[in-house]
């Protein structure tokens, strides 16, 4: 990072302060304001982090105007076409592509860590039967800290690596079992003969009473979805993981916090919300335009789920890649009557949003969650598992970002400041005198 400066002049006092201007390898230059309070006595105000870089990072680069997304410098398009999810996990965590031997070794490590402690299995049965799998996942991932405290010295790189491997390996088991428990089906143990994605599908859909073989087409599409969701720099859930672990909290607790943040419909919960919205549209019997008009109406808080993005203002490169599979799957697969109707509504909505002035002017394109929801629906994945799969994929991103942060010497606990607008210096009146 080369350093230049930016001068800020306080108009009221004439005092000047020179702030370092940091130059990234790519992306906008960034003013280092950390000395501002000391120098001028002012805070900066930026709710929603519209102009604020919360950290420096070498992991993922994205350019929202050009629709660029790169993991460790590799364009997402190349990884999507040629790589596998586990290779991407290796790349993110180790900052290099693996050799053939390294990849085989890594796949073997992950395969051999997929089992959960038997006592953890009992933890699932503490939840209500109708619990949302995301709620179960938040609880079970947080509980991992009670099982793996043997390797939780966050200053020890080897411990951090083992924790990362355990999380990546166990997430599909936790995800599948959250669903199995909530549907009253028996837990299916991992099968070490299967690849990562096939194993997840096996644990989701197999029955002890009959053979199950995951469709290679589905497994491949799911692997691609996992690659596209693996990391996305400082989004809400990743920033949550970083903030939670900046107090040196254990990584399982921090990832559980990340899962909770992801669940919101403005973030990873959007894929489920997309399908619920399509159902609402179909069930209402009203024309599609009614909903488009509602989304445009400032007095109505209805939004078209799966449209818009804080960072991508031209197109979401993940959506471009996933859109192709979405359309291909819709052509190749047999859908039930209800599925077909939902998919038709989705495609009609995609057309409206791409042509309607309101959406075009505000650059509200279909995002990755619009298509992933539709693909999951076509794949027969239950709706309440959509965000769970996103969490499974994003675990490598969260844990890599955590590892980067805690391995930096002298990182600080995150502690934002505020612009206080409430009352001050009130006088307390005892309750019998009020
Ligand atoms: N439907 C209708 N209007 C919208 C939508 C939408 N989905 N999204 C944004 N707008 C309008 C918004 O009302 C505002 O209009 P105006 O300028 O007239 O006031 C303008 O577009 C800008 O919106 P914003 O809320 O300032 O944008 P943001 O960057 O704060 O929010 C967002 C980004 C993704 C939260 C938002 O677009 C949204 O709520 N989308 C629907 C939920 C969704 O699909 N989320 C998944 C995001 S992709 C997965 C991930 O990375 O997490």
CSV table of C-alpha atoms and ligand atoms in Angstrom, one decimal:
chain,number,residue,atom,x,y,z
A,1,UNK,CA,0.0,0.0,0.0
A,2,UNK,CA,1.5,3.3,-1.0
A,3,UNK,CA,0.7,6.3,1.1
A,4,UNK,CA,-0.4,9.8,0.1
A,5,UNK,CA,-2.3,12.3,2.2
A,6,UNK,CA,-5.7,14.1,2.3
A,7,UNK,CA,-5.9,17.4,4.2
A,8,UNK,CA,-9.1,18.1,6.2
A,9,UNK,CA,-9.7,21.7,7.3
A,10,UNK,CA,-12.0,22.5,10.2
A,11,UNK,CA,-13.9,25.5,8.9
A,12,UNK,CA,-14.8,26.7,12.4
A,13,UNK,CA,-11.2,26.8,13.8
A,14,UNK,CA,-9.1,26.7,10.7
A,15,UNK,CA,-7.2,23.7,12.1
A,16,UNK,CA,-5.8,21.4,9.4
A,17,UNK,CA,-5.1,17.7,9.7
A,18,UNK,CA,-3.3,15.6,7.2
A,19,UNK,CA,-4.7,12.0,6.9
A,20,UNK,CA,-3.0,9.2,5.2
A,21,UNK,CA,-4.5,8.1,1.9
A,22,UNK,CA,-4.1,4.4,1.4
A,23,UNK,CA,-3.9,2.9,-2.1
A,24,UNK,CA,-5.2,-0.7,-2.4
A,25,UNK,CA,-4.0,-3.1,-5.1
A,26,UNK,CA,-7.4,-2.4,-6.8
A,27,UNK,CA,-10.5,-0.4,-5.8
A,28,UNK,CA,-11.0,3.1,-4.4
A,29,UNK,CA,-8.3,4.9,-2.4
A,30,UNK,CA,-9.1,4.9,1.3
A,31,UNK,CA,-8.6,7.7,3.8
A,32,UNK,CA,-7.2,6.5,7.1
A,33,UNK,CA,-9.3,8.5,9.6
A,34,UNK,CA,-8.2,6.7,12.7
A,35,UNK,CA,-6.3,9.8,14.0
A,36,UNK,CA,-9.2,12.2,13.3
A,37,UNK,CA,-10.7,12.1,16.8
A,38,UNK,CA,-7.3,12.6,18.4
A,39,UNK,CA,-6.4,15.5,16.0
A,40,UNK,CA,-9.8,17.3,15.6
A,41,UNK,CA,-12.0,15.8,18.3
A,42,UNK,CA,-14.6,14.7,15.7
A,43,UNK,CA,-16.1,11.3,14.9
A,44,UNK,CA,-17.1,10.4,11.4
A,45,UNK,CA,-20.8,9.3,10.7
A,46,UNK,CA,-21.5,6.6,8.2
A,47,UNK,CA,-24.5,4.4,9.1
A,48,UNK,CA,-24.6,1.2,7.0
A,49,UNK,CA,-20.9,1.7,6.1
A,50,UNK,CA,-21.7,3.4,2.8
A,51,UNK,CA,-18.2,4.8,2.5
A,52,UNK,CA,-16.3,3.0,5.2
A,53,UNK,CA,-13.7,0.3,4.9
A,54,UNK,CA,-13.9,-1.6,8.2
A,55,UNK,CA,-10.6,-3.5,7.7
A,56,UNK,CA,-7.9,-4.3,5.1
A,57,UNK,CA,-8.0,-7.7,3.6
A,58,UNK,CA,-6.1,-9.9,1.0
A,59,UNK,CA,-8.9,-12.4,0.6
A,60,UNK,CA,-11.7,-11.3,-1.8
A,61,UNK,CA,-11.9,-8.4,-4.2
A,62,UNK,CA,-15.1,-7.1,-5.7
A,63,UNK,CA,-15.8,-4.2,-8.0
A,64,UNK,CA,-19.5,-3.4,-7.9
A,65,UNK,CA,-19.5,-1.1,-10.9
A,66,UNK,CA,-17.7,-3.5,-13.2
A,67,UNK,CA,-19.3,-6.7,-11.8
A,68,UNK,CA,-16.0,-8.2,-10.7
A,69,UNK,CA,-15.6,-10.8,-8.0
A,70,UNK,CA,-12.2,-12.5,-7.3
A,71,UNK,CA,-11.1,-14.9,-4.6
A,72,UNK,CA,-7.4,-14.5,-3.8
A,73,UNK,CA,-7.0,-12.8,-7.2
A,74,UNK,CA,-8.8,-15.5,-9.2
A,75,UNK,CA,-11.9,-14.4,-11.2
A,76,UNK,CA,-15.1,-16.1,-10.0
A,77,UNK,CA,-15.9,-17.1,-13.6
A,78,UNK,CA,-12.7,-19.2,-13.9
A,79,UNK,CA,-13.2,-20.9,-10.5
A,80,UNK,CA,-16.9,-21.6,-11.4
A,81,UNK,CA,-15.9,-23.2,-14.7
A,82,UNK,CA,-12.9,-25.2,-13.6
A,83,UNK,CA,-12.6,-25.6,-9.9
A,84,UNK,CA,-14.5,-27.4,-7.1
A,85,UNK,CA,-15.9,-26.1,-3.8
A,86,UNK,CA,-13.2,-27.9,-1.7
A,87,UNK,CA,-10.4,-26.5,-4.0
A,88,UNK,CA,-11.9,-23.0,-3.5
A,89,UNK,CA,-11.9,-23.7,0.3
A,90,UNK,CA,-8.2,-24.6,0.1
A,91,UNK,CA,-7.5,-21.5,-2.0
A,92,UNK,CA,-9.2,-19.1,0.4
A,93,UNK,CA,-7.7,-20.6,3.5
A,94,UNK,CA,-4.1,-21.1,2.2
A,95,UNK,CA,-3.9,-18.2,-0.2
A,96,UNK,CA,-2.7,-20.4,-3.1
A,97,UNK,CA,-4.2,-23.1,-5.4
A,98,UNK,CA,-3.2,-26.6,-4.1
A,99,UNK,CA,-1.0,-29.0,-6.0
A,100,UNK,CA,-2.7,-32.3,-6.9
A,101,UNK,CA,-1.3,-34.0,-3.8
A,102,UNK,CA,-2.2,-31.1,-1.5
A,103,UNK,CA,-5.8,-31.1,-2.9
A,104,UNK,CA,-6.1,-34.9,-2.3
A,105,UNK,CA,-4.7,-34.5,1.2
A,106,UNK,CA,-7.1,-31.6,2.0
A,107,UNK,CA,-10.1,-33.6,0.6
A,108,UNK,CA,-9.1,-36.5,2.8
A,109,UNK,CA,-8.8,-34.3,5.9
A,110,UNK,CA,-12.3,-32.8,5.3
A,111,UNK,CA,-13.8,-36.2,4.6
A,112,UNK,CA,-12.4,-37.5,7.8
A,113,UNK,CA,-13.8,-34.7,10.0
A,114,UNK,CA,-17.4,-34.9,8.8
A,115,UNK,CA,-18.8,-36.9,11.8
A,116,UNK,CA,-20.3,-35.1,14.8
A,117,UNK,CA,-19.6,-36.1,18.4
A,118,UNK,CA,-22.4,-38.4,19.4
A,119,UNK,CA,-23.3,-36.2,22.4
A,120,UNK,CA,-23.9,-33.4,19.9
A,121,UNK,CA,-26.5,-35.5,18.2
A,122,UNK,CA,-28.6,-35.4,21.4
A,123,UNK,CA,-28.4,-31.6,21.3
A,124,UNK,CA,-30.6,-31.5,18.2
A,125,UNK,CA,-33.4,-33.2,20.1
A,126,UNK,CA,-33.6,-30.3,22.5
A,127,UNK,CA,-35.2,-28.2,19.7
A,128,UNK,CA,-38.9,-28.1,19.0
A,129,UNK,CA,-39.9,-30.4,16.1
A,130,UNK,CA,-41.0,-27.4,14.0
A,131,UNK,CA,-37.9,-25.4,14.5
A,132,UNK,CA,-36.4,-23.6,11.5
A,133,UNK,CA,-33.2,-25.4,10.5
A,134,UNK,CA,-31.4,-22.0,10.6
A,135,UNK,CA,-32.3,-21.7,14.3
A,136,UNK,CA,-31.0,-25.2,15.0
A,137,UNK,CA,-27.8,-24.4,13.0
A,138,UNK,CA,-27.1,-21.3,15.0
A,139,UNK,CA,-27.4,-23.3,18.3
A,140,UNK,CA,-25.4,-26.3,17.2
A,141,UNK,CA,-22.5,-24.4,15.6
A,142,UNK,CA,-22.3,-22.3,18.8
A,143,UNK,CA,-22.3,-25.5,20.8
A,144,UNK,CA,-19.2,-26.9,18.9
A,145,UNK,CA,-17.1,-24.8,21.3
A,146,UNK,CA,-18.1,-27.1,24.1
A,147,UNK,CA,-16.8,-30.1,22.1
A,148,UNK,CA,-13.5,-28.8,20.5
A,149,UNK,CA,-11.9,-26.7,23.2
A,150,UNK,CA,-8.8,-28.8,22.8
A,151,UNK,CA,-7.9,-26.7,19.8
A,152,UNK,CA,-9.1,-23.2,20.6
A,153,UNK,CA,-6.0,-21.3,21.2
A,154,UNK,CA,-6.7,-18.5,18.7
A,155,UNK,CA,-3.0,-17.4,18.8
A,156,UNK,CA,-1.9,-20.8,17.5
A,157,UNK,CA,-1.9,-21.1,13.7
A,158,UNK,CA,-2.2,-24.9,13.8
A,159,UNK,CA,-5.3,-24.7,16.1
A,160,UNK,CA,-6.8,-22.1,13.7
A,161,UNK,CA,-6.3,-24.4,10.8
A,162,UNK,CA,-7.8,-27.4,12.6
A,163,UNK,CA,-10.8,-25.3,13.6
A,164,UNK,CA,-11.3,-24.2,10.0
A,165,UNK,CA,-11.1,-27.8,8.7
A,166,UNK,CA,-13.5,-29.0,11.4
A,167,UNK,CA,-16.1,-26.3,10.5
A,168,UNK,CA,-15.9,-26.8,6.8
A,169,UNK,CA,-16.2,-30.6,7.3
A,170,UNK,CA,-19.0,-30.6,9.9
A,171,UNK,CA,-21.2,-27.9,8.4
A,172,UNK,CA,-22.9,-30.2,5.8
A,173,UNK,CA,-23.6,-32.8,8.6
A,174,UNK,CA,-25.0,-30.0,10.9
A,175,UNK,CA,-27.0,-28.6,8.0
A,176,UNK,CA,-28.5,-31.9,6.9
A,177,UNK,CA,-29.3,-33.0,10.4
A,178,UNK,CA,-31.0,-29.7,11.2
A,179,UNK,CA,-33.4,-30.6,8.4
A,180,UNK,CA,-33.7,-34.3,9.3
A,181,UNK,CA,-34.6,-33.4,12.9
A,182,UNK,CA,-37.1,-30.8,11.9
A,183,UNK,CA,-38.8,-33.3,9.6
A,184,UNK,CA,-38.7,-36.2,12.0
A,185,UNK,CA,-36.5,-38.3,9.7
A,186,UNK,CA,-33.5,-40.4,11.1
A,187,UNK,CA,-30.1,-38.9,11.0
A,188,UNK,CA,-28.0,-40.3,8.1
A,189,UNK,CA,-24.2,-40.5,8.9
A,190,UNK,CA,-21.7,-39.1,6.5
A,191,UNK,CA,-20.4,-41.5,3.9
A,192,UNK,CA,-16.6,-41.2,3.3
A,193,UNK,CA,-16.9,-42.6,-0.2
A,194,UNK,CA,-18.7,-39.6,-1.4
A,195,UNK,CA,-17.5,-36.2,-2.4
A,196,UNK,CA,-18.4,-33.1,-0.3
A,197,UNK,CA,-21.6,-32.1,-2.2
A,198,UNK,CA,-22.9,-35.7,-2.8
A,199,UNK,CA,-22.4,-36.4,0.8
A,200,UNK,CA,-24.5,-33.5,1.8
A,201,UNK,CA,-27.3,-34.5,-0.6
A,202,UNK,CA,-27.0,-38.1,0.8
A,203,UNK,CA,-27.4,-36.9,4.4
A,204,UNK,CA,-30.3,-34.8,3.4
A,205,UNK,CA,-32.3,-37.2,1.3
A,206,UNK,CA,-31.2,-40.9,1.9
A,207,UNK,CA,-33.3,-43.2,3.9
A,208,UNK,CA,-32.0,-46.2,5.9
A,209,UNK,CA,-34.6,-48.4,4.2
A,210,UNK,CA,-33.6,-47.8,0.6
A,211,UNK,CA,-30.7,-46.9,-1.7
A,212,UNK,CA,-30.0,-43.3,-2.6
A,213,UNK,CA,-27.7,-41.9,-5.2
A,214,UNK,CA,-27.5,-38.2,-5.7
A,215,UNK,CA,-28.0,-37.0,-9.2
A,216,UNK,CA,-24.6,-35.9,-10.7
A,217,UNK,CA,-26.4,-32.9,-12.3
A,218,UNK,CA,-27.7,-31.7,-9.0
A,219,UNK,CA,-24.4,-32.4,-7.2
A,220,UNK,CA,-22.6,-30.3,-9.8
A,221,UNK,CA,-25.1,-27.5,-9.7
A,222,UNK,CA,-24.9,-27.4,-5.9
A,223,UNK,CA,-21.1,-27.5,-5.9
A,224,UNK,CA,-21.2,-24.4,-8.2
A,225,UNK,CA,-23.6,-22.6,-5.9
A,226,UNK,CA,-21.2,-23.3,-3.0
A,227,UNK,CA,-18.3,-21.9,-5.0
A,228,UNK,CA,-20.3,-18.7,-5.8
A,229,UNK,CA,-21.3,-18.2,-2.1
A,230,UNK,CA,-17.9,-19.1,-0.6
A,231,UNK,CA,-16.8,-15.5,0.3
A,232,UNK,CA,-18.0,-12.0,-0.4
A,233,UNK,CA,-15.6,-9.6,1.5
A,234,UNK,CA,-17.1,-7.4,4.3
A,235,UNK,CA,-20.8,-8.2,4.0
A,236,UNK,CA,-23.1,-8.1,7.1
A,237,UNK,CA,-22.5,-11.6,8.3
A,238,UNK,CA,-18.7,-11.5,7.7
A,239,UNK,CA,-18.5,-8.2,9.5
A,240,UNK,CA,-20.4,-9.8,12.3
A,241,UNK,CA,-17.9,-12.6,12.5
A,242,UNK,CA,-15.0,-10.2,12.5
A,243,UNK,CA,-16.7,-8.0,15.2
A,244,UNK,CA,-17.7,-10.9,17.4
A,245,UNK,CA,-14.2,-12.4,17.3
A,246,UNK,CA,-12.4,-9.1,17.7
A,247,UNK,CA,-13.0,-9.6,21.4
A,248,UNK,CA,-11.1,-12.9,21.1
A,249,UNK,CA,-14.3,-14.8,21.4
A,250,UNK,CA,-14.0,-18.4,20.2
A,251,UNK,CA,-14.5,-19.0,16.4
A,252,UNK,CA,-17.5,-21.3,16.8
A,253,UNK,CA,-19.4,-18.5,18.7
A,254,UNK,CA,-18.3,-16.0,16.1
A,255,UNK,CA,-19.5,-18.2,13.2
A,256,UNK,CA,-22.8,-18.8,15.0
A,257,UNK,CA,-23.2,-15.0,15.2
A,258,UNK,CA,-22.4,-14.8,11.4
A,259,UNK,CA,-25.1,-17.4,10.7
A,260,UNK,CA,-27.6,-15.4,12.7
A,261,UNK,CA,-26.8,-12.2,10.7
A,262,UNK,CA,-27.0,-14.1,7.4
A,263,UNK,CA,-30.5,-15.3,8.2
A,264,UNK,CA,-32.1,-11.9,7.7
A,265,UNK,CA,-34.1,-11.5,4.5
A,266,UNK,CA,-32.0,-8.5,3.3
A,267,UNK,CA,-29.0,-10.8,3.3
A,268,UNK,CA,-28.9,-14.6,2.9
A,269,UNK,CA,-32.5,-15.1,4.0
A,270,UNK,CA,-33.5,-13.5,0.6
A,271,UNK,CA,-33.3,-16.8,-1.2
A,272,UNK,CA,-36.1,-18.2,0.9
A,273,UNK,CA,-38.0,-14.9,0.9
A,274,UNK,CA,-37.9,-14.9,-3.0
A,275,UNK,CA,-39.9,-18.2,-3.1
A,276,UNK,CA,-42.3,-17.0,-0.3
A,277,UNK,CA,-42.9,-13.9,-2.4
A,278,UNK,CA,-43.6,-15.9,-5.5
A,279,UNK,CA,-46.1,-18.0,-3.6
A,280,UNK,CA,-47.8,-14.9,-2.3
A,281,UNK,CA,-48.0,-13.5,-5.8
A,282,UNK,CA,-49.5,-16.7,-7.2
A,283,UNK,CA,-51.9,-17.3,-4.2
A,284,UNK,CA,-53.2,-13.7,-4.4
A,285,UNK,CA,-54.7,-14.3,-7.9
A,286,UNK,CA,-53.7,-10.6,-8.6
A,287,UNK,CA,-51.7,-9.6,-11.7
A,288,UNK,CA,-48.0,-9.4,-11.3
A,289,UNK,CA,-48.1,-5.7,-12.0
A,290,UNK,CA,-49.8,-5.1,-8.6
A,291,UNK,CA,-46.8,-6.4,-6.8
A,292,UNK,CA,-44.4,-4.5,-9.1
A,293,UNK,CA,-46.4,-1.3,-8.3
A,294,UNK,CA,-46.3,-2.1,-4.6
A,295,UNK,CA,-42.5,-2.4,-4.8
A,296,UNK,CA,-42.3,1.0,-6.4
A,297,UNK,CA,-44.6,2.6,-3.9
A,298,UNK,CA,-42.7,4.6,-1.2
A,299,UNK,CA,-45.6,4.2,1.2
A,300,UNK,CA,-45.5,0.5,1.0
A,301,UNK,CA,-42.6,-1.4,2.6
A,302,UNK,CA,-43.0,-4.3,0.2
A,303,UNK,CA,-39.8,-5.0,-1.8
A,304,UNK,CA,-39.1,-7.4,-4.6
A,305,UNK,CA,-37.0,-10.0,-2.9
A,306,UNK,CA,-33.9,-11.1,-4.9
A,307,UNK,CA,-33.5,-7.7,-6.5
A,308,UNK,CA,-30.9,-5.0,-5.8
A,309,UNK,CA,-27.5,-5.2,-4.1
A,310,UNK,CA,-25.6,-2.7,-1.9
A,311,UNK,CA,-22.4,-3.1,-3.9
A,312,UNK,CA,-23.2,-4.5,-7.4
A,313,UNK,CA,-24.7,-1.6,-9.4
A,314,UNK,CA,-24.4,-3.0,-12.9
A,315,UNK,CA,-24.7,-6.8,-12.5
A,316,UNK,CA,-24.0,-9.4,-9.9
A,317,UNK,CA,-21.4,-11.7,-11.5
A,318,UNK,CA,-22.6,-14.6,-9.3
A,319,UNK,CA,-26.1,-14.0,-10.7
A,320,UNK,CA,-24.9,-14.0,-14.3
A,321,UNK,CA,-23.3,-17.4,-13.7
A,322,UNK,CA,-26.1,-18.9,-11.7
A,323,UNK,CA,-28.7,-17.6,-14.2
A,324,UNK,CA,-27.3,-19.9,-16.9
A,325,UNK,CA,-27.7,-23.0,-14.7
A,326,UNK,CA,-31.1,-21.8,-13.6
A,327,UNK,CA,-32.4,-21.5,-17.1
A,328,UNK,CA,-30.7,-24.8,-18.1
A,329,UNK,CA,-32.2,-26.7,-15.0
A,330,UNK,CA,-35.6,-25.3,-15.8
A,331,UNK,CA,-35.4,-26.7,-19.3
A,332,UNK,CA,-33.9,-30.1,-18.3
A,333,UNK,CA,-35.9,-30.9,-15.2
A,334,UNK,CA,-39.4,-32.0,-14.8
A,335,UNK,CA,-41.3,-29.7,-12.4
A,336,UNK,CA,-44.5,-30.3,-10.6
A,337,UNK,CA,-47.5,-28.2,-11.5
A,338,UNK,CA,-47.0,-25.8,-8.5
A,339,UNK,CA,-43.3,-25.6,-9.1
A,340,UNK,CA,-43.8,-24.8,-12.7
A,341,UNK,CA,-46.2,-21.9,-11.9
A,342,UNK,CA,-43.7,-20.5,-9.4
A,343,UNK,CA,-40.9,-20.7,-11.9
A,344,UNK,CA,-43.0,-19.0,-14.6
A,345,UNK,CA,-43.9,-16.2,-12.2
A,346,UNK,CA,-40.1,-15.8,-11.4
A,347,UNK,CA,-39.2,-15.5,-15.1
A,348,UNK,CA,-42.0,-13.0,-15.7
A,349,UNK,CA,-40.7,-11.0,-12.7
A,350,UNK,CA,-37.2,-11.1,-14.0
A,351,UNK,CA,-38.4,-9.7,-17.3
A,352,UNK,CA,-40.4,-6.9,-15.7
A,353,UNK,CA,-37.5,-5.9,-13.4
A,354,UNK,CA,-35.0,-5.8,-16.3
A,355,UNK,CA,-37.3,-3.6,-18.4
A,356,UNK,CA,-39.1,-1.4,-16.0
A,357,UNK,CA,-37.7,2.1,-15.6
A,358,UNK,CA,-37.9,2.1,-11.8
A,359,UNK,CA,-35.6,-0.9,-11.5
A,360,UNK,CA,-33.4,0.0,-14.4
A,361,UNK,CA,-32.7,3.5,-13.1
A,362,UNK,CA,-31.9,2.3,-9.6
A,363,UNK,CA,-29.8,-0.6,-11.0
A,364,UNK,CA,-32.0,-3.2,-9.2
A,365,UNK,CA,-31.0,-6.3,-11.1
A,366,UNK,CA,-31.8,-9.8,-10.0
A,367,UNK,CA,-29.1,-10.9,-7.5
A,368,UNK,CA,-27.6,-14.3,-6.7
A,369,UNK,CA,-30.4,-15.1,-4.2
A,370,UNK,CA,-33.1,-14.6,-6.8
A,371,UNK,CA,-31.7,-17.5,-8.9
A,372,UNK,CA,-30.4,-19.7,-6.1
A,373,UNK,CA,-33.9,-19.8,-4.6
A,374,UNK,CA,-35.3,-20.8,-7.9
A,375,UNK,CA,-32.6,-23.4,-8.5
A,376,UNK,CA,-33.1,-24.9,-5.0
A,377,UNK,CA,-36.8,-25.1,-5.6
A,378,UNK,CA,-36.3,-26.9,-8.9
A,379,UNK,CA,-33.8,-29.3,-7.2
A,380,UNK,CA,-36.4,-30.2,-4.6
A,381,UNK,CA,-34.5,-28.6,-1.7
A,382,UNK,CA,-37.0,-27.7,1.0
A,383,UNK,CA,-37.5,-23.9,1.3
A,384,UNK,CA,-36.3,-23.6,4.8
A,385,UNK,CA,-32.9,-25.1,3.8
A,386,UNK,CA,-32.1,-22.5,1.3
A,387,UNK,CA,-30.3,-20.1,3.7
A,388,UNK,CA,-28.8,-23.1,5.5
A,389,UNK,CA,-27.0,-24.0,2.3
A,390,UNK,CA,-25.8,-20.4,1.9
A,391,UNK,CA,-24.4,-20.6,5.5
A,392,UNK,CA,-22.7,-23.9,4.7
A,393,UNK,CA,-21.0,-22.4,1.7
A,394,UNK,CA,-20.1,-19.1,3.4
A,395,UNK,CA,-18.5,-20.9,6.4
A,396,UNK,CA,-15.1,-21.0,4.6
A,397,UNK,CA,-15.3,-17.2,4.0
A,398,UNK,CA,-16.2,-16.4,7.6
A,399,UNK,CA,-13.4,-18.6,9.0
A,400,UNK,CA,-10.8,-17.3,6.5
A,401,UNK,CA,-11.7,-13.7,7.4
A,402,UNK,CA,-11.5,-14.6,11.1
A,403,UNK,CA,-8.1,-16.3,10.6
A,404,UNK,CA,-6.8,-13.3,8.7
A,405,UNK,CA,-7.9,-10.9,11.4
A,406,UNK,CA,-6.6,-12.8,14.4
A,407,UNK,CA,-3.3,-13.5,12.8
A,408,UNK,CA,-2.6,-9.8,12.3
A,409,UNK,CA,-0.3,-8.5,15.1
A,410,UNK,CA,-2.0,-5.9,17.3
A,411,UNK,CA,-5.6,-6.1,15.9
A,412,UNK,CA,-8.0,-4.1,18.0
A,413,UNK,CA,-11.4,-5.0,19.5
A,414,UNK,CA,-14.1,-3.5,17.2
A,415,UNK,CA,-15.8,-0.6,19.0
A,416,UNK,CA,-17.8,1.8,16.7
A,417,UNK,CA,-18.7,5.3,18.1
A,418,UNK,CA,-22.1,7.0,17.8
A,419,UNK,CA,-23.8,10.3,17.2
A,420,UNK,CA,-25.8,10.6,20.3
A,421,UNK,CA,-29.2,12.3,19.8
A,422,UNK,CA,-31.0,11.5,23.0
A,423,UNK,CA,-31.6,13.6,26.1
A,424,UNK,CA,-28.9,14.5,28.6
A,425,UNK,CA,-28.6,15.6,32.2
A,426,UNK,CA,-32.2,14.8,33.2
A,427,UNK,CA,-33.0,14.8,36.9
A,428,UNK,CA,-34.2,11.6,38.4
A,429,UNK,CA,-37.6,11.9,40.1
A,430,UNK,CA,-38.5,9.1,42.6
A,431,UNK,CA,-41.4,6.9,41.3
A,432,UNK,CA,-43.9,8.1,44.0
A,433,UNK,CA,-43.3,11.7,43.0
A,434,UNK,CA,-43.8,11.2,39.2
B,1,LIG,N1,-37.5,-3.7,-4.5
B,1,LIG,C1,-37.9,-2.4,-4.7
B,1,LIG,N2,-37.1,-1.3,-4.5
B,1,LIG,C2,-35.9,-1.5,-4.1
B,1,LIG,C3,-35.3,-2.8,-3.8
B,1,LIG,C4,-36.2,-3.9,-4.0
B,1,LIG,N3,-35.7,-5.1,-3.9
B,1,LIG,N4,-34.1,-2.7,-3.4
B,1,LIG,C5,-33.8,-1.4,-3.4
B,1,LIG,N5,-34.9,-0.7,-3.8
B,1,LIG,C6,-34.9,0.8,-4.0
B,1,LIG,C7,-35.0,1.6,-2.6
B,1,LIG,O1,-36.3,1.8,-2.2
B,1,LIG,C8,-34.3,2.8,-3.0
B,1,LIG,O2,-35.1,3.6,-3.7
B,1,LIG,P1,-35.1,5.3,-3.6
B,1,LIG,O3,-33.7,5.6,-4.1
B,1,LIG,O4,-36.1,5.8,-4.5
B,1,LIG,O5,-35.3,5.6,-2.2
B,1,LIG,C9,-33.2,2.4,-3.9
B,1,LIG,O6,-33.7,1.2,-4.5
B,1,LIG,C10,-31.9,2.0,-3.2
B,1,LIG,O7,-32.1,1.1,-2.2
B,1,LIG,P2,-31.4,1.0,-0.8
B,1,LIG,O8,-32.2,0.3,0.2
B,1,LIG,O9,-30.7,2.3,-0.5
B,1,LIG,O10,-30.2,0.0,-1.2
B,1,LIG,P3,-29.2,-0.8,-0.2
B,1,LIG,O11,-27.9,-0.8,-0.9
B,1,LIG,O12,-29.3,-0.2,1.2
B,1,LIG,O13,-29.9,-2.2,-0.1
B,1,LIG,C11,-30.5,-4.5,-0.5
B,1,LIG,C12,-29.5,-3.3,-0.8
B,1,LIG,C13,-29.9,-5.8,-1.1
B,1,LIG,C14,-30.6,-4.7,1.0
B,1,LIG,C15,-31.9,-4.1,-1.1
B,1,LIG,O14,-31.7,-3.9,-2.5
B,1,LIG,C16,-33.0,-5.1,-0.8
B,1,LIG,O15,-33.6,-5.0,0.2
B,1,LIG,N6,-33.2,-6.1,-1.7
B,1,LIG,C17,-34.1,-7.2,-1.5
B,1,LIG,C18,-33.5,-8.2,-0.5
B,1,LIG,C19,-32.4,-9.1,-1.3
B,1,LIG,O16,-32.6,-9.6,-2.4
B,1,LIG,N7,-31.3,-9.3,-0.6
B,1,LIG,C20,-30.2,-10.2,-1.1
B,1,LIG,C21,-28.9,-9.4,-1.4
B,1,LIG,S1,-27.8,-10.5,-2.3
B,1,LIG,C22,-27.2,-11.7,-1.2
B,1,LIG,C23,-26.2,-11.1,-0.2
B,1,LIG,O17,-25.1,-10.8,-0.7
B,1,LIG,O18,-26.5,-11.0,0.9
